[in-house]
XYZ file of C-alpha atoms in Angstrom:
747
model
C -20.957 17.142 54.092
C -20.109 17.110 57.783
C -17.534 15.061 59.447
C -17.718 13.369 62.706
C -14.055 12.507 64.041
C -15.105 12.089 67.420
C -15.542 8.809 66.351
C -11.963 7.488 66.134
C -11.242 7.578 69.640
C -13.360 4.251 70.148
C -11.753 2.321 67.585
C -8.997 -0.126 67.189
C -6.933 -0.846 64.436
C -8.628 -1.545 61.284
C -8.937 -5.162 59.830
C -7.324 -6.027 56.529
C -9.182 -4.739 53.488
C -11.143 -7.328 51.231
C -10.091 -8.385 47.727
C -11.915 -6.622 44.788
C -15.141 -8.748 43.650
C -14.045 -8.946 40.180
C -10.248 -10.223 41.182
C -10.775 -14.659 41.120
C -7.879 -14.607 43.667
C -7.744 -12.326 46.821
C -4.895 -9.769 46.733
C -2.032 -9.187 49.670
C -3.434 -7.705 52.426
C -2.086 -4.276 53.049
C -0.887 -2.965 56.497
C -4.143 -1.671 58.177
C -4.415 2.247 58.943
C -5.304 3.020 62.868
C -8.570 3.824 63.283
C -12.343 2.855 64.514
C -15.927 3.930 64.286
C -14.672 6.726 62.374
C -11.807 6.045 60.248
C -10.924 3.436 57.838
C -8.312 0.895 57.185
C -5.760 2.252 54.326
C -6.729 -0.121 51.601
C -10.835 -0.767 51.644
C -12.303 -2.358 48.853
C -12.426 -0.025 46.394
C -16.373 -0.728 45.033
C -17.303 2.495 46.486
C -16.852 6.363 44.491
C -16.888 9.451 45.298
C -19.973 11.921 44.876
C -22.525 9.879 42.486
C -20.519 6.892 42.119
C -21.808 3.712 43.684
C -20.495 3.276 46.989
C -19.174 4.767 50.097
C -18.608 8.619 50.859
C -15.633 9.085 53.110
C -12.709 7.693 54.420
C -12.823 9.959 57.665
C -16.576 9.523 58.331
C -19.103 6.981 58.826
C -21.312 7.825 55.655
C -22.523 10.922 54.848
C -25.998 11.390 52.915
C -27.804 7.686 52.369
C -29.662 9.274 49.291
C -26.105 10.122 46.993
C -26.618 10.153 43.679
C -24.401 6.913 42.016
C -24.744 7.550 38.266
C -21.737 5.684 37.711
C -21.608 2.353 39.138
C -18.750 0.783 37.256
C -16.057 3.607 37.391
C -14.450 2.371 41.147
C -10.971 2.967 42.289
C -9.583 3.390 38.769
C -11.774 6.663 38.775
C -10.545 7.576 42.233
C -6.599 7.288 40.719
C -7.746 10.235 39.349
C -8.176 11.907 42.319
C -6.296 13.331 44.810
C -7.427 11.316 47.794
C -10.363 10.030 49.275
C -13.208 12.510 48.792
C -16.564 13.422 50.670
C -19.421 14.049 48.291
C -22.016 11.995 49.906
C -22.552 8.089 50.027
C -23.734 5.942 47.638
C -27.626 6.075 46.528
C -27.466 2.262 45.333
C -29.403 0.350 48.056
C -28.924 -3.222 46.800
C -30.566 -6.112 47.652
C -33.515 -7.398 49.119
C -35.718 -4.599 49.177
C -36.360 -4.639 45.520
C -37.716 -7.782 44.729
C -40.862 -6.943 47.740
C -41.617 -3.933 46.133
C -45.513 -4.292 45.580
C -45.287 -8.166 46.259
C -47.121 -8.884 42.497
C -47.185 -12.445 41.676
C -43.806 -12.798 39.399
C -43.535 -16.471 38.521
C -44.014 -19.915 40.386
C -41.030 -20.106 41.747
C -41.257 -16.206 42.958
C -44.246 -17.432 44.494
C -42.571 -20.276 46.077
C -39.745 -18.553 47.506
C -42.044 -15.568 48.942
C -43.958 -18.648 51.014
C -40.983 -19.881 51.932
C -39.861 -17.358 53.907
C -42.766 -18.256 56.428
C -40.806 -21.028 57.381
C -37.666 -19.876 57.613
C -37.186 -20.817 61.268
C -36.674 -24.523 60.335
C -33.073 -23.331 58.887
C -32.247 -22.846 62.837
C -32.010 -26.378 62.774
C -29.469 -26.669 60.360
C -26.756 -25.628 62.863
C -27.213 -28.629 64.854
C -27.869 -30.860 62.211
C -24.223 -29.865 60.522
C -22.260 -32.219 59.477
C -18.407 -33.141 58.152
C -17.146 -32.368 54.190
C -19.308 -34.418 51.989
C -17.661 -35.094 48.233
C -18.949 -33.036 45.571
C -18.141 -31.422 42.506
C -15.495 -32.673 40.412
C -13.670 -29.121 40.674
C -14.365 -28.388 43.701
C -12.366 -29.072 47.108
C -12.224 -28.273 50.505
C -14.916 -25.757 51.600
C -16.031 -25.221 48.482
C -17.104 -28.931 48.171
C -18.784 -28.721 52.235
C -21.118 -26.073 50.461
C -21.900 -27.790 47.504
C -22.596 -30.623 49.619
C -24.995 -28.483 51.557
C -26.490 -27.970 48.428
C -27.488 -31.123 47.425
C -28.570 -32.233 50.916
C -31.285 -29.632 50.394
C -32.058 -31.212 46.958
C -31.669 -34.858 48.482
C -34.612 -34.008 51.151
C -31.954 -34.362 53.687
C -32.348 -30.485 54.844
C -35.471 -28.282 54.404
C -35.104 -25.989 50.997
C -36.589 -22.919 52.096
C -33.667 -20.520 51.139
C -32.230 -22.681 48.036
C -32.232 -22.349 44.575
C -31.311 -25.374 42.248
C -29.359 -25.251 39.121
C -31.097 -23.969 36.333
C -34.563 -24.871 36.115
C -35.735 -27.873 33.459
C -38.987 -26.416 32.698
C -40.651 -22.768 32.035
C -43.127 -21.931 34.652
C -46.571 -21.222 34.261
C -47.612 -17.925 33.832
C -49.696 -16.333 36.761
C -53.835 -17.397 35.671
C -54.957 -13.538 36.976
C -51.707 -11.355 36.085
C -51.142 -8.686 38.862
C -49.741 -5.193 38.100
C -45.716 -5.585 37.319
C -43.689 -4.457 39.969
C -42.477 -1.154 39.572
C -38.616 -0.190 39.836
C -36.749 -0.209 43.373
C -39.258 2.396 45.304
C -37.949 4.332 48.522
C -38.386 3.242 51.829
C -40.956 4.654 53.969
C -39.993 7.665 56.137
C -39.245 6.891 59.529
C -41.049 8.391 62.419
C -39.999 10.757 64.612
C -39.351 8.550 67.730
C -37.835 5.861 65.377
C -35.033 8.620 64.913
C -34.450 9.703 68.161
C -34.229 6.107 69.374
C -31.700 5.139 67.007
C -29.882 8.470 67.422
C -29.737 7.898 71.310
C -28.084 4.068 70.093
C -25.746 5.951 67.689
C -24.497 8.765 70.773
C -23.682 5.694 72.843
C -21.394 4.060 69.906
C -19.587 7.349 68.992
C -21.182 7.881 65.795
C -22.397 10.925 63.686
C -25.926 12.139 64.554
C -26.235 12.381 60.727
C -26.659 8.475 60.637
C -29.798 8.781 61.971
C -32.085 9.321 59.474
C -30.819 7.141 57.008
C -30.408 4.158 59.687
C -33.900 4.781 60.744
C -35.010 4.192 57.039
C -33.088 1.370 56.344
C -33.712 -0.739 59.428
C -37.457 -0.298 59.740
C -39.621 0.890 62.588
C -37.613 -1.051 65.351
C -34.166 0.090 63.958
C -33.045 1.236 67.515
C -34.117 -2.241 68.785
C -32.075 -3.738 66.050
C -29.000 -1.731 65.834
C -28.567 -2.070 69.775
C -28.672 -5.297 69.643
C -26.869 -5.886 66.462
C -24.292 -2.710 65.912
C -23.210 -4.605 62.446
C -26.360 -3.705 61.067
C -25.214 -0.344 60.553
C -23.685 -1.658 57.541
C -27.179 -1.599 56.086
C -26.467 1.931 55.865
C -24.986 3.779 52.500
C -21.583 4.830 52.953
C -20.732 2.614 56.388
C -17.979 0.210 56.068
C -16.994 -2.286 58.306
C -14.287 -0.541 59.561
C -16.805 1.847 61.002
C -19.259 -0.422 61.843
C -16.780 -2.202 63.918
C -15.643 0.324 66.041
C -19.133 1.423 66.603
C -19.832 -2.129 67.456
C -16.730 -2.152 70.151
C -18.292 1.061 71.403
C -21.583 -0.758 72.174
C -20.385 -4.407 73.314
C -16.930 -3.868 74.418
C -14.825 -7.001 74.215
C -17.921 -9.104 73.047
C -17.506 -7.217 69.683
C -14.643 -9.856 68.726
C -14.042 -10.512 64.745
C -15.834 -13.744 64.848
C -19.067 -12.429 66.137
C -21.950 -14.220 64.282
C -23.473 -11.178 64.057
C -20.517 -9.530 62.169
C -20.211 -12.123 59.628
C -23.293 -11.971 58.750
C -23.636 -8.720 58.209
C -20.385 -8.401 56.004
C -21.515 -11.130 54.003
C -24.651 -8.685 53.083
C -22.323 -5.712 52.918
C -19.975 -7.550 50.600
C -22.732 -9.036 48.017
C -23.968 -5.269 47.961
C -20.645 -3.809 47.441
C -20.555 -6.523 44.563
C -24.048 -5.327 43.070
C -22.550 -2.013 42.786
C -20.097 -2.981 40.290
C -22.844 -4.498 38.335
C -22.547 -8.523 40.161
C -25.992 -10.026 40.781
C -23.974 -12.850 42.509
C -20.902 -13.907 43.938
C -18.834 -16.918 43.469
C -18.539 -18.518 46.624
C -14.676 -19.056 47.032
C -14.666 -15.400 46.109
C -16.833 -14.750 48.985
C -14.773 -16.537 51.558
C -11.514 -15.022 50.684
C -13.071 -11.375 51.280
C -14.463 -12.773 54.632
C -10.984 -14.250 55.525
C -9.563 -10.557 54.761
C -11.781 -8.986 57.176
C -10.404 -11.265 59.956
C -13.486 -13.806 60.081
C -11.950 -17.217 61.520
C -14.073 -19.569 59.656
C -15.174 -17.841 56.410
C -17.005 -21.015 55.175
C -18.841 -21.994 58.052
C -19.648 -18.237 58.340
C -20.952 -18.355 54.540
C -22.795 -21.554 55.693
C -24.594 -19.755 58.792
C -25.542 -16.476 56.613
C -27.248 -19.128 53.891
C -28.810 -21.140 56.901
C -30.156 -18.341 58.431
C -31.807 -17.089 55.263
C -30.010 -13.743 54.805
C -28.830 -14.749 51.313
C -29.351 -17.654 48.776
C -26.916 -20.147 47.452
C -27.046 -21.347 43.748
C -24.600 -24.082 41.781
C -24.533 -23.576 38.010
C -23.361 -26.267 35.970
C -20.085 -25.774 34.331
C -19.558 -27.324 30.643
C -21.222 -29.549 28.722
C -23.690 -32.047 30.348
C -21.657 -35.244 31.369
C -22.218 -39.049 30.773
C -24.765 -40.917 32.930
C -23.056 -41.459 36.203
C -20.432 -39.157 36.147
C -20.823 -35.954 38.267
C -21.292 -32.817 36.570
C -18.688 -30.049 37.682
C -20.431 -26.940 39.102
C -20.145 -23.615 40.163
C -21.464 -22.287 43.738
C -23.299 -18.832 43.862
C -24.106 -16.893 46.598
C -26.752 -13.850 46.026
C -28.818 -11.436 47.594
C -32.444 -12.723 46.889
C -34.223 -8.704 45.675
C -31.020 -9.589 42.561
C -32.224 -13.392 42.363
C -35.823 -12.869 42.097
C -35.174 -10.340 39.390
C -33.069 -12.583 36.950
C -35.498 -15.414 37.939
C -38.690 -13.183 36.710
C -36.517 -11.692 33.776
C -35.537 -15.004 32.691
C -39.374 -16.191 32.650
C -40.651 -12.821 31.114
C -38.401 -13.451 28.274
C -38.720 -17.138 27.703
C -42.242 -16.609 27.792
C -41.769 -14.084 25.068
C -39.151 -16.071 22.624
C -42.101 -19.129 22.811
C -44.913 -16.651 21.982
C -45.368 -16.965 17.887
C -45.183 -20.187 16.090
C -45.923 -18.875 12.245
C -44.684 -15.342 11.003
C -47.156 -12.711 10.506
C -47.417 -11.347 7.027
C -45.032 -8.212 7.203
C -43.795 -8.500 3.792
C -44.918 -5.820 2.262
C -43.264 -3.588 4.870
C -40.394 -4.836 4.900
C -38.501 -2.469 2.830
C -35.180 -0.446 3.396
C -32.821 -0.095 6.071
C -34.573 -2.238 8.642
C -36.203 -4.761 6.145
C -34.293 -7.381 8.019
C -35.095 -6.376 11.352
C -38.909 -6.072 10.191
C -39.362 -9.785 8.930
C -37.649 -11.354 12.220
C -39.974 -9.297 14.643
C -42.672 -10.564 12.257
C -42.623 -13.906 13.269
C -40.583 -13.680 16.815
C -41.914 -12.411 20.281
C -38.420 -11.350 21.510
C -35.634 -9.954 19.121
C -31.890 -8.599 19.691
C -30.927 -5.808 17.569
C -26.986 -4.719 17.706
C -25.146 -1.516 16.096
C -23.497 1.826 16.513
C -24.960 5.017 16.232
C -26.630 4.496 12.630
C -27.997 1.528 13.357
C -30.700 2.943 15.500
C -32.508 3.935 11.973
C -33.423 0.561 11.708
C -35.308 0.292 14.931
C -36.954 3.161 14.077
C -37.705 1.876 10.751
C -39.789 -0.982 12.642
C -41.828 1.083 14.673
C -43.137 3.001 11.597
C -43.761 -0.128 9.553
C -45.464 -1.825 12.654
C -47.390 1.818 13.347
C -48.538 1.650 9.718
C -49.782 -1.748 10.236
C -52.097 -0.572 12.889
C -50.160 -1.907 15.773
C -49.318 -0.091 19.361
C -45.963 0.620 19.604
C -43.401 2.495 21.798
C -40.050 3.491 21.497
C -37.953 3.737 25.366
C -34.020 4.852 25.372
C -32.328 5.176 28.400
C -31.803 9.097 28.428
C -34.487 11.346 26.703
C -34.556 11.400 23.063
C -37.032 12.724 19.906
C -40.526 10.105 20.283
C -38.438 8.011 22.871
C -39.449 7.780 26.695
C -37.285 6.945 29.347
C -37.338 3.303 30.478
C -37.760 4.685 34.224
C -40.610 7.034 32.606
C -42.281 4.152 31.354
C -42.417 2.159 34.270
C -43.636 4.829 36.236
C -46.266 6.044 34.177
C -45.114 9.725 33.594
C -45.349 8.896 30.049
C -45.297 6.150 27.253
C -48.945 4.409 26.547
C -50.157 3.336 29.849
C -51.457 0.350 31.095
C -54.168 -2.368 30.365
C -56.206 -3.382 33.132
C -54.237 -6.226 33.978
C -51.207 -3.615 34.792
C -49.704 -4.345 31.371
C -48.402 -1.805 29.061
C -50.906 -1.363 26.403
C -48.341 -1.865 23.522
C -48.436 -4.488 20.626
C -44.629 -3.634 19.770
C -41.865 -2.139 22.617
C -38.557 -1.148 21.301
C -35.855 -0.541 23.886
C -32.982 1.059 22.331
C -29.464 1.642 24.902
C -30.445 -1.959 25.722
C -26.910 -2.447 27.374
C -27.742 0.483 29.845
C -30.542 -2.090 31.529
C -30.010 -3.358 34.997
C -31.946 -6.401 36.085
C -34.235 -4.589 38.466
C -35.006 -2.456 35.510
C -35.264 -5.120 32.843
C -37.289 -7.520 34.659
C -39.826 -4.656 35.742
C -40.026 -3.489 31.706
C -40.528 -7.423 30.418
C -43.247 -8.053 33.349
C -44.969 -5.396 31.679
C -44.630 -6.641 28.150
C -48.371 -8.389 27.209
C -48.833 -11.638 25.795
C -48.745 -11.441 22.221
C -46.552 -8.347 21.694
C -42.866 -7.962 20.730
C -39.855 -6.951 22.367
C -37.009 -5.903 20.326
C -33.992 -4.839 22.537
C -31.185 -3.134 20.462
C -28.064 -1.660 21.736
C -24.433 -1.241 20.911
C -22.435 -3.889 22.720
C -19.315 -2.008 23.042
C -20.428 0.801 25.312
C -20.029 0.555 29.132
C -22.431 -1.300 30.511
C -25.007 -0.362 33.442
C -25.086 1.252 36.346
C -26.732 -1.197 38.378
C -26.450 -4.962 38.803
C -26.217 -7.204 35.419
C -25.316 -7.496 32.248
C -28.593 -8.097 30.939
C -28.477 -7.438 27.033
C -24.866 -9.180 27.115
C -26.888 -11.988 28.875
C -29.434 -12.162 26.595
C -27.010 -11.996 23.484
C -24.998 -15.140 24.917
C -28.084 -17.172 25.717
C -29.074 -17.179 21.765
C -32.474 -17.723 23.099
C -34.026 -15.509 19.658
C -32.832 -14.084 16.778
C -29.723 -11.521 16.911
C -30.023 -9.088 14.222
C -26.337 -7.530 13.783
C -26.547 -4.306 11.698
C -24.465 -3.242 8.945
C -25.067 0.349 8.614
C -21.837 1.688 9.373
C -21.198 5.178 11.588
C -20.620 7.887 9.071
C -17.556 10.221 8.861
C -14.435 10.441 10.552
C -15.338 9.976 14.079
C -17.503 7.015 12.980
C -14.248 5.557 11.590
C -12.643 6.106 14.630
C -15.234 4.882 16.944
C -15.498 1.550 14.772
C -11.511 0.965 15.190
C -11.793 1.362 18.922
C -14.595 -1.140 19.221
C -12.546 -3.719 17.827
C -9.307 -3.162 19.469
C -7.534 -0.744 17.164
C -6.722 3.055 17.583
C -6.214 4.090 14.376
C -5.533 7.557 13.057
C -8.044 8.399 10.482
C -8.183 11.567 7.449
C -10.228 14.221 8.677
C -10.109 16.852 5.918
C -12.520 18.936 8.159
C -10.801 18.679 11.139
C -13.708 16.467 12.163
C -11.129 14.521 14.820
C -8.318 16.460 16.582
C -5.698 15.595 18.945
C -4.648 18.115 21.213
C -1.256 16.726 23.015
C -0.646 18.186 26.954
C 2.102 17.883 29.121
C 0.191 17.710 32.366
C -3.051 18.416 34.180
C -2.848 21.935 34.421
C -2.214 22.578 30.482
C -5.326 19.551 30.058
C -7.736 22.089 32.010
C -6.505 25.301 29.905
C -6.712 23.539 26.675
C -9.795 22.359 27.698
C -11.381 25.804 28.536
C -9.900 27.035 25.323
C -11.498 24.315 23.293
C -14.767 24.544 24.631
C -15.239 28.773 24.889
C -13.118 29.165 21.747
C -11.961 26.707 19.056
C -14.907 24.423 18.783
C -17.640 27.203 18.547
C -15.371 29.380 15.881
C -14.326 26.420 13.983
C -17.719 24.725 13.264
C -20.035 27.273 14.087
C -21.297 24.967 17.165
C -22.623 26.607 20.540
C -20.649 26.544 23.698
C -23.737 24.770 25.118
C -23.355 22.154 22.493
C -20.137 21.124 23.273
C -19.559 18.574 25.907
C -16.635 18.109 27.905
C -15.915 13.897 29.168
C -13.130 13.083 31.519
C -12.430 9.250 33.403
C -13.259 10.689 36.943
C -14.501 13.217 39.264
C -11.337 13.862 41.086
C -7.744 14.842 40.215
C -6.353 17.619 38.479
C -8.208 17.573 35.715
C -11.493 15.426 36.670
C -14.951 16.687 36.570
C -14.466 19.087 39.682
C -11.312 21.023 38.667
C -12.544 20.907 34.775
C -15.939 21.905 35.985
C -14.599 24.889 38.128
C -12.648 26.495 35.196
C -15.270 26.180 33.134
C -17.802 27.821 35.235
C -15.063 30.776 35.931
C -15.229 31.104 31.890
C -18.581 30.809 30.931
C -20.956 31.937 33.872
C -18.699 33.257 36.548
C -20.675 33.643 40.062
C -19.911 33.458 43.452
C -22.071 29.762 43.847
C -24.845 31.645 46.272
C -27.274 28.490 45.692
C -24.975 25.537 47.453
C -22.306 25.938 45.099
C -24.540 27.066 41.961
C -25.492 30.404 40.241
C -28.397 31.084 37.916
C -27.595 29.925 34.363
C -24.793 26.993 35.781
C -24.869 24.086 33.184
C -25.558 20.829 35.742
C -26.153 17.389 35.969
C -29.269 15.886 38.362
C -28.897 12.284 39.209
C -32.521 11.743 40.813
C -31.483 7.720 41.347
C -28.730 5.588 40.696
C -27.833 5.175 36.937
C -29.416 8.658 35.721
C -28.013 11.884 34.849
C -30.045 14.379 33.716
C -28.376 17.341 32.149
C -30.246 20.793 33.631
C -29.753 24.241 33.824
C -29.614 26.274 37.441
C -32.926 28.525 37.300
C -32.848 29.756 40.512
C -33.371 28.707 44.409
C -35.497 29.299 47.318
C -36.901 27.436 50.421
C -38.088 24.797 48.477
C -34.290 23.846 46.520
C -32.847 24.331 43.785
C -34.826 25.065 40.834
C -33.803 23.540 37.494
C -34.572 23.566 33.638
C -34.300 20.126 32.360
C -35.255 20.864 28.592
C -37.983 22.476 29.525
C -39.276 19.915 32.441
C -38.840 21.986 35.681
C -37.441 20.217 38.743
C -36.946 21.269 42.468
C -34.032 19.603 44.345
C -34.362 20.021 48.146
C -31.642 21.888 49.454
C -30.669 18.795 51.625
C -30.039 16.907 48.522
C -28.342 19.376 46.197
C -24.923 18.590 47.522
C -25.294 14.542 46.596
C -27.874 15.158 43.609
C -26.831 17.737 41.827
C -23.064 18.667 39.947
C -21.757 20.697 37.706
C -22.525 19.393 34.052
C -20.058 21.149 31.349
C -17.769 18.059 32.093
C -19.285 14.774 33.141
C -17.553 10.995 33.095
C -18.464 8.850 30.098
C -20.724 6.784 32.409
C -22.965 9.999 32.811
C -22.895 10.467 29.106
C -23.752 6.853 27.683
C -26.726 7.427 25.970
C -26.907 10.516 24.935
C -24.606 12.645 21.974
C -23.698 16.047 21.196
C -22.365 17.694 18.323
C -19.054 18.317 19.642
C -17.412 16.359 22.624
C -13.949 17.045 23.878
C -12.088 14.033 25.951
C -9.704 15.047 28.381
C -7.190 12.637 29.075
C -5.000 13.146 31.611
C -1.753 11.340 32.442
C -3.109 10.569 36.186
C -6.095 8.769 34.322
C -3.975 6.127 32.561
C -5.098 3.547 34.675
C -8.637 4.249 34.563
C -8.904 3.639 30.781
C -10.449 0.769 29.023
C -11.716 -0.503 25.314
C -15.378 0.256 26.682
C -14.634 3.632 28.212
C -12.913 5.108 25.276
C -15.499 3.439 23.022
C -18.181 5.333 24.925
C -16.405 8.713 25.509
C -15.777 9.045 21.705
C -18.608 7.636 20.546
C -20.746 10.718 22.164
C -19.606 13.205 19.284
C -21.585 13.597 16.288
C -19.988 16.003 14.034
C -16.249 16.918 15.883
C -13.950 15.160 18.418
C -11.277 16.818 20.167
C -9.015 14.302 22.230
C -6.811 16.589 24.707
C -4.296 13.921 24.976
C -1.724 13.222 28.151
C -1.985 9.563 28.613
C 1.095 8.850 26.197
C 1.047 5.157 24.886
C -1.805 4.442 27.699
C -4.495 5.271 25.063
C -3.363 2.527 22.477
C -2.410 -0.001 24.882
C -6.154 0.510 26.759
C -7.864 0.389 23.521
C -5.992 -3.309 22.530
C -5.832 -4.800 25.818
C -7.982 -3.774 28.836
C -10.888 -5.388 27.961
C -14.472 -4.868 30.320
C -14.352 -6.212 33.835
C -16.359 -9.208 33.640
C -19.721 -9.330 36.384
C -21.121 -12.541 37.478
C -24.305 -13.404 36.918
C -27.527 -15.841 35.841
C -29.641 -14.789 33.691
C -27.704 -16.488 30.532
C -27.816 -19.764 32.093
C -31.249 -19.380 33.098
C -32.631 -18.316 30.024
C -31.324 -20.831 28.064
C -32.641 -23.565 30.118
C -36.041 -22.308 30.444
C -35.874 -21.969 26.133
C -34.344 -25.275 25.439
C -36.741 -26.289 28.207
C -39.622 -25.329 26.220
C -38.273 -26.172 22.872
C -38.426 -30.051 23.933
C -41.687 -30.219 25.298
C -44.198 -32.028 22.269
C -46.524 -29.770 20.730
């Protein structure tokens, strides 16, 4: 990846870093490192990850490749704790935010249609700046600036101020389905390619600001046809380019605007609000609480964060919501609320998803007669699906037999069925291929899936936009079953769809009683409840390999993959998968893959670091990791074989979208299983461990699990104490309100 350090000449000291959006309180700011357009402070928010992680690319350059893959949006700074330092392997591929909600411009729901119409009236919001009044008492549990922001929300509700960009609290009645359903919106689509003239205009503006020319194409793509004019007028819009950080945008703005580029500039504050929400989305949030966002703005040197946030809301850059806290209060009392701020794209997706799930949950009044089919391990699930349009099913790997039994029963009853999963599996299509039409039953004349029953495995891997597109495509009268293991790592994209649906209790919830078999299943089941048990493994199904340092961890890993496991269990080398917490560090995926390549497929790496026969992972889009093998390379790019399917990766995308795949991270491995797995836990990975990470990594093994163990007591401590990081979302409240309102309506 090329790095332009000349931009650093034009910059001043960087502002202090923002707090991690996952933290409720801001952390103390660290002393910034000198830098500017080409350098960053010492402690930027760790939402970004290297390579196919989900964030920015390089601490020493303004971005790199805006299409860089983001297979693990959650691995964050903890993963990079295994690295030697900031590394440059491409920027984030996850372009969050507004664009997704507009792809295809379908009719989503009454609320979504209203939002679209409201865009025309957004100029009225400018009046708010002239009408702004002092603080208004609000919220039993809010005070100060948070109360002021809530007062602004309530001013809209009362009609005192216009409402184009505001959501009220959770809806109180289900929204009507569109009279003539349009084709459901596809998952996020790529922005149109910019024109040559547009790129040249952006390149000229970047040159004036001392920014790398490599940003011209991604900036022109992100900002549209008038990108050069927008960038010259508002340099902080460079933050719309994946991989660019605030300190870099500040240096660029100072080079263009001189002394006019102050920390309190309204343009800077608005861009920072959007950027912080994008970084939060990379960690799984669909919104942030207003106080958290204000604290982040303050640590980036914004003089009046609450004022800046209110301006961003008033100008339509972001949306504001309020959610009730606790049970309803008595008449005359004020309901405590929390104030959330989010991007329109994710707001539309959550609204649409809640609408669709409520529609399915309220589909059937009487169960169908499936009693004769309700036999065997899936009997309970079959009975639940017979009378409900929406059902959730939880369980481990062995529990997958139950939704498969449901599919077989429904097929025998003459129903059209489809099975979708996160990764390719026997008899299943991937969710993305189903949405794109590349696989699956196809769509009917109304654009809906031609199915009567859709079963989605690996439901915890659904991000909010993919889930919304799937649910919108399920026709009225059909059934949807969401099945998965709630103990695994969450989705790479924003949202916690499966967990939110479970928490809403808006439909029947079936919990499988089928345990995962054998010593590996016993070990993983214990991890799921916070216990790292010693299991009896007479056939060496589970082996612990203690190591003293990372060098020994790499050596033992190669020995296990190349010799010990194939010899002891008759498992081919290609069926042994290595999993480790991070990409960087002396025993991360890079180091392990280098050692494994040297042993298993040595070569000069003449195709951009790859040779024919190399085992790789192709990351075509955020959250997807496709195992493949290198076949050849030519002027078109790198040719891969993915389970018989041929893939050509353009050569300019190889660095950011292809990694060696003998060793992967747990996020890349989720949804797949191998006959044997070697989990490598070097000492510097201790901070990256959590219960869901260990549960996911150990659970990828079918017959044999080797744990190369160098973290001492950090492993049992992580299993017992380190829970998954919470995500801020709205789906649970929206779904509860819609289903409750439907139940309250008279027959």
